[in-house]
Short mmCIF file of C-alpha atoms and ligand atoms in Angstrom, two decimals:
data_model
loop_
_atom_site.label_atom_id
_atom_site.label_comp_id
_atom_site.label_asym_id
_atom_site.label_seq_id
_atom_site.Cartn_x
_atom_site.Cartn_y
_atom_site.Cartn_z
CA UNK A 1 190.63 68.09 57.09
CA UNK A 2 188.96 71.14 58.99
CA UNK A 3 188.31 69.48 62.31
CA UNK A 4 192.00 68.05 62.02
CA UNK A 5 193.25 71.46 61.60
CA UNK A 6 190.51 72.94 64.50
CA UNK A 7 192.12 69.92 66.84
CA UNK A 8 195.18 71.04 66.37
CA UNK A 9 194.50 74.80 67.33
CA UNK A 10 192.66 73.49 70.45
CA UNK A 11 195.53 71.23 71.21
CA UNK A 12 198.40 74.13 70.97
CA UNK A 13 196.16 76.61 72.73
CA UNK A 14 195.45 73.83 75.42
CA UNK A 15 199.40 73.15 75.51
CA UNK A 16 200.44 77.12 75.78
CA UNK A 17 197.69 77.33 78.57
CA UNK A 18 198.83 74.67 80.21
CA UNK A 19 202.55 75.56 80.30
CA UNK A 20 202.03 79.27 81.44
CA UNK A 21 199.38 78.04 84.19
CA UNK A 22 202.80 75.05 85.61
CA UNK A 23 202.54 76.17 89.10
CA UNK A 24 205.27 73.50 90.18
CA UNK A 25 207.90 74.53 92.02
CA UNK A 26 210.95 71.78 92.68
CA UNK A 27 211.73 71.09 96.73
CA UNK A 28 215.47 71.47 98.06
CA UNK A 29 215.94 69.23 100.76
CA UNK A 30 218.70 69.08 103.17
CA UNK A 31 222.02 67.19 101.72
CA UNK A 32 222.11 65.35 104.96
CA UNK A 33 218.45 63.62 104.51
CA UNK A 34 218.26 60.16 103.93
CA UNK A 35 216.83 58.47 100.91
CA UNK A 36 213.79 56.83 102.14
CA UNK A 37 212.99 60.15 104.59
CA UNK A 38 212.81 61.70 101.38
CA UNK A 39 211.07 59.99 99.67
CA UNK A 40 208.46 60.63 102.33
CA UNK A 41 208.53 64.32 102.34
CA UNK A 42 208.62 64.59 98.67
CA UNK A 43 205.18 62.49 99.00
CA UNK A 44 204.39 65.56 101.76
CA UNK A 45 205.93 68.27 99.72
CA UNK A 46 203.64 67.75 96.60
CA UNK A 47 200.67 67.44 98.60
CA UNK A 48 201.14 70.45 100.27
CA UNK A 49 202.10 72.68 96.99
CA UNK A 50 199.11 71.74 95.78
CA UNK A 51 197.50 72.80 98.81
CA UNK A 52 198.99 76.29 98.65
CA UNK A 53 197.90 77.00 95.50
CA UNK A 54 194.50 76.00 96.45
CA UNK A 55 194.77 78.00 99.76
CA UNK A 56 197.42 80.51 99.53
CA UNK A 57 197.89 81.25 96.10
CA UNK A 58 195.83 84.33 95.59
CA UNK A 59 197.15 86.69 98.61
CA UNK A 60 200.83 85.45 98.82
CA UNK A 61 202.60 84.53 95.00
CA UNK A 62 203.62 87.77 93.21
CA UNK A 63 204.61 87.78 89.81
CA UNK A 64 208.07 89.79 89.25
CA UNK A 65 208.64 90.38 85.59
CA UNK A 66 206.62 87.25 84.36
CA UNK A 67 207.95 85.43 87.25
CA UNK A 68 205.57 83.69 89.41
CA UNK A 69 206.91 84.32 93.31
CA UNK A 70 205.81 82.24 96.11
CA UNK A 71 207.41 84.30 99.26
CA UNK A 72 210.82 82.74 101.08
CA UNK A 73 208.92 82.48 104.09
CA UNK A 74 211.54 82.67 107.45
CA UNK A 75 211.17 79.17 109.44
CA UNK A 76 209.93 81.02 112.62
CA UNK A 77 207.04 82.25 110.48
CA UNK A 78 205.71 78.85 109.34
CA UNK A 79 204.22 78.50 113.41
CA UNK A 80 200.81 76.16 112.09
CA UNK A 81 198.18 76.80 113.98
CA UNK A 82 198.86 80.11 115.31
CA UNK A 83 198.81 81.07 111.66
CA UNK A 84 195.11 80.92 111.56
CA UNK A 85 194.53 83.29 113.86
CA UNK A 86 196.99 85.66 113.61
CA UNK A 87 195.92 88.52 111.39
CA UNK A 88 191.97 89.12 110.09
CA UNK A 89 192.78 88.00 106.76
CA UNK A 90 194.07 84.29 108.44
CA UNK A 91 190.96 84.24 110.98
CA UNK A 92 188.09 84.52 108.08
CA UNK A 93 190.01 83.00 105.00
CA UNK A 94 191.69 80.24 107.08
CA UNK A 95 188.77 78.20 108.74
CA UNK A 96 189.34 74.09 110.15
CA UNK A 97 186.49 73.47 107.29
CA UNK A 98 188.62 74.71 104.68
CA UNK A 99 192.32 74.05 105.61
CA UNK A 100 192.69 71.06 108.25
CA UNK A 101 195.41 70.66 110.73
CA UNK A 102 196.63 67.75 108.55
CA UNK A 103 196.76 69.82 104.93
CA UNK A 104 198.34 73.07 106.70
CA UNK A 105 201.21 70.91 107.97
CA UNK A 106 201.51 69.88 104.74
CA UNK A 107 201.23 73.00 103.42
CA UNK A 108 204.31 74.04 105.66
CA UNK A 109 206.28 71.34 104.43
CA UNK A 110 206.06 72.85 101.19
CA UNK A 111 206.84 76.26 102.23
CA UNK A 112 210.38 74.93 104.49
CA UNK A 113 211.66 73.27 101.18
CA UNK A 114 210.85 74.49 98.16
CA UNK A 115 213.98 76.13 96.50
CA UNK A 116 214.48 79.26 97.52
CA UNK A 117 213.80 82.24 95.00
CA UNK A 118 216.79 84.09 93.33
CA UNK A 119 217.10 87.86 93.77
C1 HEC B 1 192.81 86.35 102.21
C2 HEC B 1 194.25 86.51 102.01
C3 HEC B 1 195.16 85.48 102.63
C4 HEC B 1 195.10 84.11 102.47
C5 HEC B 1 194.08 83.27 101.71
C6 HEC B 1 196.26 83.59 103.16
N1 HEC B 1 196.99 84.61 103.72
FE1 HEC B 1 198.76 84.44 104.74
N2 HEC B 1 198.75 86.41 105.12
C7 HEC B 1 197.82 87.33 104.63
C8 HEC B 1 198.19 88.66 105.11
C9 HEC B 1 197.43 89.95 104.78
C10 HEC B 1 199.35 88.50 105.91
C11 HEC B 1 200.13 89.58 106.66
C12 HEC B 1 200.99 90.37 105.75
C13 HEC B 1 202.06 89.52 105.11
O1 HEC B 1 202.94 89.01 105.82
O2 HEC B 1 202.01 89.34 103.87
C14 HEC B 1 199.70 87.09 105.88
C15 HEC B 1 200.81 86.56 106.51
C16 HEC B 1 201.25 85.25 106.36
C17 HEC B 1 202.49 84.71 106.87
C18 HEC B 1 203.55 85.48 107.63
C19 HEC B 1 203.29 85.35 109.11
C20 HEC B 1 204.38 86.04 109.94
O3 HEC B 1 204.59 85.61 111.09
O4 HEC B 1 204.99 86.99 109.46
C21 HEC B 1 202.54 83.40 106.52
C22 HEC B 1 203.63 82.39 106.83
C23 HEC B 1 201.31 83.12 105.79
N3 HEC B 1 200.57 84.26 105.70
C24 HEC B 1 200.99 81.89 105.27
C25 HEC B 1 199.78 81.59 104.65
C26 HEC B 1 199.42 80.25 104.22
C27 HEC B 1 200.27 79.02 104.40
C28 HEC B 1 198.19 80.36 103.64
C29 HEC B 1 197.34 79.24 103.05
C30 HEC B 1 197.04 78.11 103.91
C31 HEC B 1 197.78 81.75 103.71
N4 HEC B 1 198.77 82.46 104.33
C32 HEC B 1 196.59 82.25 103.20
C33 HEC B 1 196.75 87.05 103.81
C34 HEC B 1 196.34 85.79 103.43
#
């Protein structure tokens, strides 16, 4: 009866952690993209939140009033490359080993479409 009741303390706490720690934010594609392009970038999309919150995550997402915010970045912003090297924080924290050319495009996949944050 005690371990049942334990379990089931460990199994709430484990829920409640994992509910406040959801990091997933949903993608908002263009109307005007087909189905099976879609279904591409979602593949894309997911790969490349993840990504973020492996790479990004600790110097970009703010949390407003409980809210977790990853920034609206402008598309002219989201350059690739030149991202790595374009301020000291990029150069050091950014490196090929880390982040490949493959897993940042991703990563700016993510960034174009997720759904915008309300203000
Ligand atoms: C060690 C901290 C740090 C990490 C890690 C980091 N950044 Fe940044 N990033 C900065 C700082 C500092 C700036 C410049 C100030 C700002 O715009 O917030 C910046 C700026 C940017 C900008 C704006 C560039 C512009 O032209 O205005 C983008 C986009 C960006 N980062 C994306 C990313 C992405 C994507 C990742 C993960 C792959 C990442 N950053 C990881 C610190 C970091």
């Amino acid at each position: 009866m005690r371990t049942f009741i334990y379990g089931g303390f460990i199994l709430i706490g484990f829920l409640a952690i994992a509910c406040t720690a959801s990091k997933h934010i949903p993608h908002d594609f263009p109307a005007e993209m087909s189905e099976p392009v879609k279904v591409e970038y979602v593949k894309l999309y997911e790969k490349g939140q993840i990504l973020y919150n492996i790479n990004c995550d600790k110097c970009h997402t703010k949390t407003v009033r409980g809210k977790r915010l990853v920034p609206d970045f402008k598309p002219e912003q989201l350059k690739g490359y030149e991202l790595r090297v374009q301020n000291p924080q990029h150069e050091s924290g950014l490196p090929e080993e880390t982040v490949t050319a493959e897993e940042l495009g991703h990563i700016m996949t993510f960034l174009m479409y997720k759904k915008r944050n309300k203000n």
